[in-house]
Amino acid sequence: MLFPLKLNAFERYMWADDRPSSPMSIFVRVRFSGRYDKPAFGAALESAVRRHPLLHARITGDTERNLAWGLSPNMFPKVDYADEGVPMRFPCGFRIDLREENGLRVWVRTSDKSGGEIRFQFHHACCDGLATSQFIEDVLCAYDHQLRDSAGSGPAFRPLDPHGLHQRHRLGACWRRRLFHGLVAGLAIIVGPPSFFLVRPTPLRAPEKTKGIDAETDEHLVPEPLPWRFAKTQFDCLLAGARRNGVTLNDLMIRDFFLAMQTWNEYHGGERRQVLRLMIPFDLRGPEHDRLSAANIVGMVNIVRRFGGIFRWSAPRLLGSIRNETRFLKAFRIPAGYAHAMTVIGKLAGGLEKVFQTDRCMTTAVLSNFGRILEDTPLNRRDGKLLAGDLIVEAVDPASPVRTGSGISCALCTYGDQLSLTMNYDRSSYSPTVAQQLLGHIVARIEQTAIELSGPHS
């Protein structure tokens, strides 16, 4: 019997920091062209949901210590079908209350002429970025089966073992690795919290003269993502340049985010002395999680750089320091200790919810890399894009949650051999116009790097 299932450390953290003003929700927009079949999609969604227990579960328990997943009385999510152009609205507020509602919502907008889009909202306590891609893959495989192979052996699902959720908190298949990771987590608990709470990061500034102008006023409207797609030549330059310089694409992106945030604040009248903090999620999956259904197997790290005064970074030196730090973090699995550190802090403070009641800036920005989305999906492709039934999946835009007071959250992903960046932003701090300007500023910094790396001596 799977339920009840006690919440793990990261799930409790996501539950505690989930508030009406800044819900812990991941949005994914899937744009498609071709003929859409509503009954087939409904059946496909039901097939996919059955495979992922945490997406049809509710949270029970009166205190933080006894929070647990329990089986929902309604297995299937709320789905809103309408024609393209009809606004997407939340059924009962932005935040998904996991005591009253499953952690998945779906909107579908279609047009007879131009295809349409599917918008998914996932509660971050139920799944991480990789799990959202895992679920969407199942929906597409089931949809393809409904239209192409209904008499066959079944959809081309990957094998899953939902009962593996009992072991989702275990990192490492053998006791030696688990002991090592436990020691590392203990070190992170000792070292991490003081630096996290005592160091006040510099927030991203918003121009006062445009703050709030043309801001979205209807809180029941589903927020639109702000995506940017890089040209394939730019993506190739970034990958090749990263290899030549002995760094990862993530290292390059982290460096460029720091430089973009610094110059943005200086341009908008911020102090030259800045303490910029990037929160970076890290995937902690190992071979022991290969058959795991949708869940949260992720850790966090905070990378901090000071600018101004004696801290003067050239772009190459900043990149080298980031490379060294991320190598250390990966080698010693430091991100695994983050959620445990938050748990200890919660116990000392009388509960995690008390820790996160503040709206002050805890991190300048969040940068997530969803990786290659739907890369190994067992479906046919055309020009690198997935085919499901008569649909062509044109684009996938994931958007990570953003916390009130913490500026922006950006998600990188690759689909169809194209790199994209999608920005979510604190709507109480930035108008859509200013947010678009900020995204353009970050993109310009990355494009500058692509140009520099395309040179013969980069």
XYZ file of C-alpha atoms in Angstrom:
458
model
C 0.000 0.000 0.000
C 1.513 3.323 -1.108
C -0.472 5.844 0.953
C -0.144 7.415 3.450
C 3.328 8.576 2.422
C 5.266 10.913 4.685
C 6.520 14.138 3.091
C 10.284 14.292 2.645
C 12.430 17.317 3.506
C 12.196 19.080 0.147
C 8.440 18.506 -0.104
C 7.951 20.059 3.342
C 10.087 23.014 2.245
C 7.956 23.537 -0.890
C 4.775 23.229 1.182
C 5.994 25.752 3.762
C 7.036 28.385 1.216
C 3.825 28.057 -0.827
C 1.817 31.247 -0.373
C -1.027 33.004 -2.231
C 1.310 35.856 -3.187
C 3.974 33.527 -4.610
C 2.774 29.947 -5.102
C 5.320 27.191 -5.544
C 4.036 26.179 -8.978
C 5.862 25.154 -12.142
C 4.112 26.103 -15.367
C 4.826 24.425 -18.698
C 3.375 25.697 -21.972
C 3.272 23.209 -24.851
C 2.521 24.794 -28.224
C 1.406 22.565 -31.074
C 0.224 22.638 -34.660
C -2.000 20.154 -36.479
C -5.378 18.597 -35.817
C -6.306 18.220 -32.138
C -8.637 15.476 -30.837
C -10.300 16.400 -27.517
C -11.569 12.902 -26.511
C -8.165 11.384 -27.268
C -6.420 14.033 -25.178
C -8.770 13.490 -22.236
C -8.143 9.741 -22.321
C -4.384 10.311 -22.638
C -4.358 12.656 -19.640
C -6.200 10.090 -17.520
C -3.726 7.346 -18.538
C -0.755 9.523 -17.628
C -2.161 10.646 -14.267
C -2.707 7.042 -13.164
C 1.057 6.426 -13.499
C 2.089 9.269 -11.161
C 0.583 8.939 -7.667
C 1.793 12.273 -6.267
C -0.197 14.072 -8.980
C -3.447 12.602 -7.661
C -2.682 12.913 -3.958
C -3.589 15.393 -1.209
C -1.659 16.518 1.867
C -2.959 15.451 5.262
C -1.740 16.066 8.806
C -2.275 18.756 11.433
C 1.348 19.617 12.199
C 4.520 19.933 10.176
C 5.912 16.741 11.672
C 3.046 14.513 10.562
C 2.412 15.890 7.064
C 1.754 13.039 4.643
C 0.458 12.334 1.161
C -2.937 10.665 1.050
C -5.024 9.408 -1.844
C -7.218 12.122 -3.367
C -10.972 11.493 -3.644
C -10.715 12.784 -7.232
C -7.956 11.164 -9.272
C -8.099 13.432 -12.296
C -7.074 17.084 -12.525
C -9.154 20.089 -13.385
C -9.050 20.691 -17.157
C -10.239 23.879 -18.845
C -11.040 23.462 -22.568
C -11.775 26.499 -24.757
C -11.033 28.118 -28.105
C -7.783 29.945 -28.672
C -7.966 33.498 -27.366
C -10.221 32.698 -24.414
C -8.320 33.833 -21.274
C -6.986 31.123 -19.004
C -8.297 31.613 -15.483
C -7.508 29.848 -12.234
C -10.417 27.759 -10.917
C -9.938 28.928 -7.323
C -6.905 31.183 -7.077
C -3.285 31.119 -8.221
C -2.146 28.863 -5.401
C -2.939 25.148 -5.456
C -4.067 24.208 -1.961
C -2.867 20.611 -1.705
C -5.272 19.922 1.152
C -8.246 20.652 -1.111
C -6.966 20.038 -4.643
C -4.608 17.773 -6.583
C -1.250 19.227 -7.558
C -1.987 19.458 -11.287
C -4.133 21.790 -13.396
C -4.469 21.824 -17.183
C -5.743 24.350 -19.725
C -6.212 23.599 -23.428
C -6.738 26.276 -26.076
C -7.258 25.222 -29.689
C -7.907 26.718 -33.112
C -9.077 25.004 -36.276
C -6.449 26.863 -38.290
C -3.306 27.171 -36.187
C -3.209 24.357 -33.628
C -3.107 25.685 -30.100
C -1.452 25.186 -26.722
C -1.665 23.138 -23.543
C -0.743 24.800 -20.264
C 0.181 22.660 -17.250
C 0.457 23.899 -13.657
C 2.309 21.555 -11.286
C 2.701 22.095 -7.559
C 6.445 21.986 -6.872
C 5.908 19.742 -3.844
C 4.659 17.026 -6.230
C 7.413 17.128 -8.804
C 10.536 18.875 -10.020
C 11.413 20.080 -13.506
C 12.519 16.694 -14.798
C 9.316 15.102 -13.495
C 7.150 17.626 -15.366
C 8.855 16.564 -18.590
C 8.370 12.916 -17.596
C 4.631 13.453 -17.138
C 4.176 15.431 -20.363
C 6.006 12.675 -22.242
C 3.468 10.169 -20.890
C 0.575 12.373 -22.015
C 1.998 12.639 -25.528
C 2.724 8.905 -25.754
C -0.801 8.052 -24.600
C -2.310 10.582 -27.017
C -0.300 9.126 -29.901
C -1.481 5.638 -28.929
C -5.121 6.759 -28.851
C -4.952 7.941 -32.454
C -2.435 5.618 -34.066
C -2.346 2.289 -32.293
C -5.498 1.837 -30.237
C -5.543 -1.886 -31.049
C -1.879 -2.411 -30.156
C -0.171 -3.451 -26.961
C -0.456 -0.054 -25.286
C 1.300 3.327 -25.195
C 5.092 3.412 -25.398
C 5.443 4.225 -21.705
C 8.726 3.846 -19.862
C 8.519 1.251 -17.071
C 7.671 2.781 -13.693
C 7.520 1.482 -10.139
C 5.288 3.863 -8.137
C 6.166 2.029 -4.910
C 9.693 3.347 -5.364
C 8.317 6.606 -3.930
C 8.962 5.091 -0.497
C 12.685 5.371 -1.266
C 12.652 8.720 -3.096
C 14.648 10.407 -0.342
C 17.495 7.878 -0.572
C 20.459 9.161 -2.562
C 22.758 6.288 -3.420
C 21.983 2.621 -3.894
C 24.447 1.321 -1.279
C 24.804 2.155 2.394
C 28.318 3.624 1.935
C 27.080 6.223 -0.533
C 24.090 7.017 1.658
C 26.401 7.465 4.655
C 28.660 9.759 2.628
C 25.725 11.832 1.424
C 24.418 12.017 4.993
C 27.745 13.401 6.211
C 27.796 15.953 3.406
C 24.215 16.945 4.221
C 25.237 17.377 7.858
C 28.104 19.664 6.834
C 25.720 21.700 4.670
C 23.352 22.048 7.630
C 26.166 23.468 9.763
C 27.664 25.814 7.154
C 24.736 26.773 4.906
C 22.064 28.418 7.103
C 24.270 31.140 8.647
C 25.449 32.338 5.251
C 21.943 32.098 3.785
C 20.179 34.125 6.462
C 22.946 36.478 7.596
C 24.001 37.639 4.122
C 21.392 39.958 2.649
C 21.445 39.709 -1.158
C 20.960 42.766 -3.330
C 17.597 42.609 -5.138
C 17.151 43.465 -8.797
C 16.000 47.050 -9.089
C 12.806 48.149 -10.800
C 12.655 51.637 -12.348
C 10.316 53.627 -10.104
C 8.875 55.679 -12.948
C 7.578 52.551 -14.694
C 6.875 50.382 -11.671
C 3.336 49.081 -11.787
C 2.499 50.647 -15.179
C 0.365 48.267 -17.310
C 0.703 45.612 -14.605
C -1.694 42.691 -14.670
C -4.534 43.447 -12.284
C -6.635 40.274 -12.565
C -5.140 37.812 -10.086
C -7.273 35.007 -11.509
C -5.598 35.129 -14.933
C -2.905 32.523 -15.568
C 0.353 34.488 -16.011
C 1.930 34.437 -19.448
C 5.520 33.182 -19.649
C 8.197 35.380 -21.192
C 10.181 33.067 -23.490
C 13.189 33.756 -25.688
C 14.586 31.337 -28.254
C 18.214 31.569 -29.279
C 19.254 30.923 -32.858
C 20.786 27.515 -33.508
C 24.087 29.160 -34.504
C 24.189 30.944 -31.136
C 23.480 27.712 -29.278
C 26.220 25.914 -31.220
C 28.693 28.697 -30.394
C 27.834 28.516 -26.693
C 28.264 24.732 -26.572
C 31.503 24.720 -28.563
C 32.915 27.635 -26.580
C 32.059 25.991 -23.270
C 33.905 22.822 -24.325
C 36.977 24.792 -25.451
C 37.113 26.615 -22.125
C 36.621 23.487 -20.015
C 33.309 24.646 -18.543
C 29.675 23.583 -18.861
C 26.877 25.502 -20.537
C 25.446 26.006 -17.039
C 28.689 27.652 -15.926
C 28.468 30.084 -18.836
C 24.843 30.907 -18.058
C 25.549 31.486 -14.351
C 28.433 33.820 -15.228
C 26.327 35.788 -17.709
C 23.458 36.093 -15.246
C 25.759 37.622 -12.650
C 27.159 40.109 -15.169
C 23.679 40.985 -16.456
C 22.270 41.482 -12.954
C 25.216 43.677 -11.962
C 24.939 45.973 -14.988
C 21.133 46.122 -14.736
C 21.313 47.366 -11.147
C 24.050 49.879 -11.943
C 22.136 51.217 -14.940
C 19.012 51.710 -12.811
C 20.756 53.614 -10.060
C 21.759 50.841 -7.709
C 24.834 50.990 -5.503
C 28.078 49.826 -7.051
C 28.663 47.527 -4.082
C 26.366 44.551 -4.591
C 25.963 41.091 -3.084
C 24.267 39.039 -5.787
C 22.899 35.588 -5.037
C 21.724 33.017 -7.568
C 19.725 30.048 -6.342
C 20.461 27.019 -8.525
C 18.421 23.767 -8.381
C 20.470 20.572 -8.900
C 19.065 17.238 -10.045
C 20.026 14.545 -7.504
C 18.730 11.510 -9.394
C 20.839 8.379 -9.571
C 20.369 4.887 -11.026
C 18.156 4.040 -8.049
C 15.561 6.529 -9.378
C 15.362 5.221 -12.964
C 11.842 3.802 -12.544
C 10.525 6.451 -10.200
C 7.243 8.184 -11.013
C 6.953 11.984 -10.837
C 8.557 13.294 -7.641
C 10.988 15.884 -6.312
C 14.577 14.609 -6.395
C 16.278 17.947 -6.364
C 18.597 19.971 -4.179
C 19.499 23.647 -4.075
C 22.640 25.710 -3.808
C 23.150 29.438 -3.487
C 26.034 30.903 -5.457
C 27.055 34.343 -4.209
C 29.339 36.934 -5.790
C 30.218 40.373 -4.491
C 30.757 43.269 -6.876
C 32.257 46.694 -6.244
C 35.012 47.875 -3.929
C 37.823 45.338 -3.886
C 35.666 42.798 -5.765
C 36.415 43.470 -9.415
C 35.644 40.560 -11.698
C 36.757 40.196 -15.278
C 34.484 37.914 -17.293
C 37.132 35.126 -17.669
C 38.063 35.239 -13.974
C 34.418 35.140 -12.905
C 33.815 32.133 -15.174
C 36.814 30.303 -13.724
C 35.617 30.842 -10.163
C 32.135 29.562 -11.041
C 33.574 26.487 -12.763
C 35.610 25.610 -9.676
C 32.653 26.111 -7.350
C 30.159 24.060 -9.386
C 32.687 21.216 -9.740
C 33.094 21.140 -5.974
C 29.329 21.250 -5.412
C 28.736 18.336 -7.791
C 31.649 16.238 -6.553
C 30.522 16.385 -2.922
C 26.769 16.491 -3.578
C 26.418 19.665 -1.507
C 22.939 20.480 -2.948
C 21.560 17.406 -1.151
C 21.930 19.175 2.187
C 19.797 22.216 1.371
C 16.363 20.851 2.234
C 17.694 19.183 5.381
C 19.204 22.512 6.415
C 15.824 24.166 5.935
C 14.236 21.449 8.108
C 16.696 22.106 10.944
C 16.063 25.844 10.691
C 12.345 25.190 10.835
C 12.705 23.178 14.027
C 14.763 25.926 15.644
C 12.275 28.603 14.562
C 9.170 26.663 15.572
C 8.184 25.604 12.045
C 9.221 26.173 8.453
C 6.145 28.287 7.760
C 7.385 30.861 10.293
C 10.751 31.004 8.504
C 9.137 31.883 5.178
C 6.530 34.392 6.348
C 8.785 37.254 5.289
C 8.628 38.943 1.879
C 12.214 40.163 2.040
C 14.603 39.266 -0.739
C 16.190 35.871 -0.054
C 17.889 35.515 -3.422
C 18.503 37.940 -6.273
C 17.252 35.447 -8.860
C 16.657 31.747 -9.496
C 18.207 29.969 -12.478
C 16.964 26.471 -13.374
C 18.194 24.304 -16.227
C 15.537 21.809 -17.336
C 18.044 20.267 -19.756
C 17.009 18.586 -22.986
C 13.231 18.347 -22.695
C 11.542 15.270 -24.240
C 14.906 14.215 -25.658
C 14.550 10.407 -25.545
C 10.784 10.233 -25.978
C 9.817 7.110 -28.013
C 7.807 9.081 -30.587
C 8.517 9.968 -34.185
C 9.969 13.368 -35.064
C 9.862 15.787 -37.953
C 12.677 18.335 -38.187
C 13.543 17.538 -34.575
C 9.991 18.151 -33.297
C 7.851 15.442 -31.711
C 4.831 13.979 -33.481
C 1.880 12.789 -31.387
C -1.067 11.621 -33.427
C -1.690 14.439 -35.906
C -0.002 17.027 -33.672
C 3.463 18.521 -34.018
C 4.910 19.787 -30.729
C 6.322 23.138 -31.835
C 7.691 24.488 -28.564
C 7.917 23.714 -24.838
C 8.299 26.596 -22.365
C 8.785 25.703 -18.680
C 8.563 28.463 -16.067
C 9.857 28.018 -12.520
C 8.169 29.567 -9.456
C 9.281 32.973 -8.259
C 9.103 34.156 -4.683
C 7.734 37.554 -3.691
C 10.711 39.805 -3.025
C 13.140 37.673 -5.000
C 12.855 39.265 -8.414
C 12.889 36.731 -11.198
C 13.101 33.031 -11.897
C 14.530 31.886 -15.227
C 14.341 28.437 -16.795
C 16.689 27.200 -19.504
C 15.769 24.251 -21.667
C 16.560 22.683 -25.014
C 13.872 21.317 -27.302
C 14.299 20.398 -30.950
C 17.988 21.374 -30.738
C 17.032 24.941 -29.803
C 17.995 26.652 -26.558
C 15.294 28.756 -24.901
C 15.089 30.910 -21.793
C 11.737 31.521 -20.075
C 11.410 34.150 -17.376
C 8.870 34.308 -14.561
C 8.830 37.463 -12.454
C 7.467 38.979 -9.257
C 4.399 40.835 -10.485
C 4.268 42.968 -7.358
C 7.671 44.440 -8.257
C 7.758 44.582 -12.052
C 5.295 45.529 -14.734
C 5.207 43.300 -17.828
C 7.013 46.045 -19.766
C 9.894 46.250 -17.292
C 10.067 42.446 -17.060
C 10.412 42.250 -20.850
C 13.213 44.822 -20.698
C 14.985 42.809 -18.012
C 14.693 39.628 -20.075
C 16.093 41.477 -23.085
C 19.028 42.695 -20.971
C 19.886 39.129 -19.872
C 19.501 37.787 -23.413
C 21.790 40.511 -24.775
C 24.520 39.445 -22.350
C 24.222 35.797 -23.432
C 24.209 36.754 -27.121
C 27.345 38.819 -26.539
C 29.006 35.707 -25.103
C 27.943 33.702 -28.175
C 29.588 36.318 -30.429
C 32.774 36.328 -28.355
C 32.963 32.516 -28.417
C 32.461 32.383 -32.184
C 35.788 34.142 -32.765
C 38.875 32.135 -33.807
C 40.784 32.847 -30.590
C 37.940 32.594 -28.047
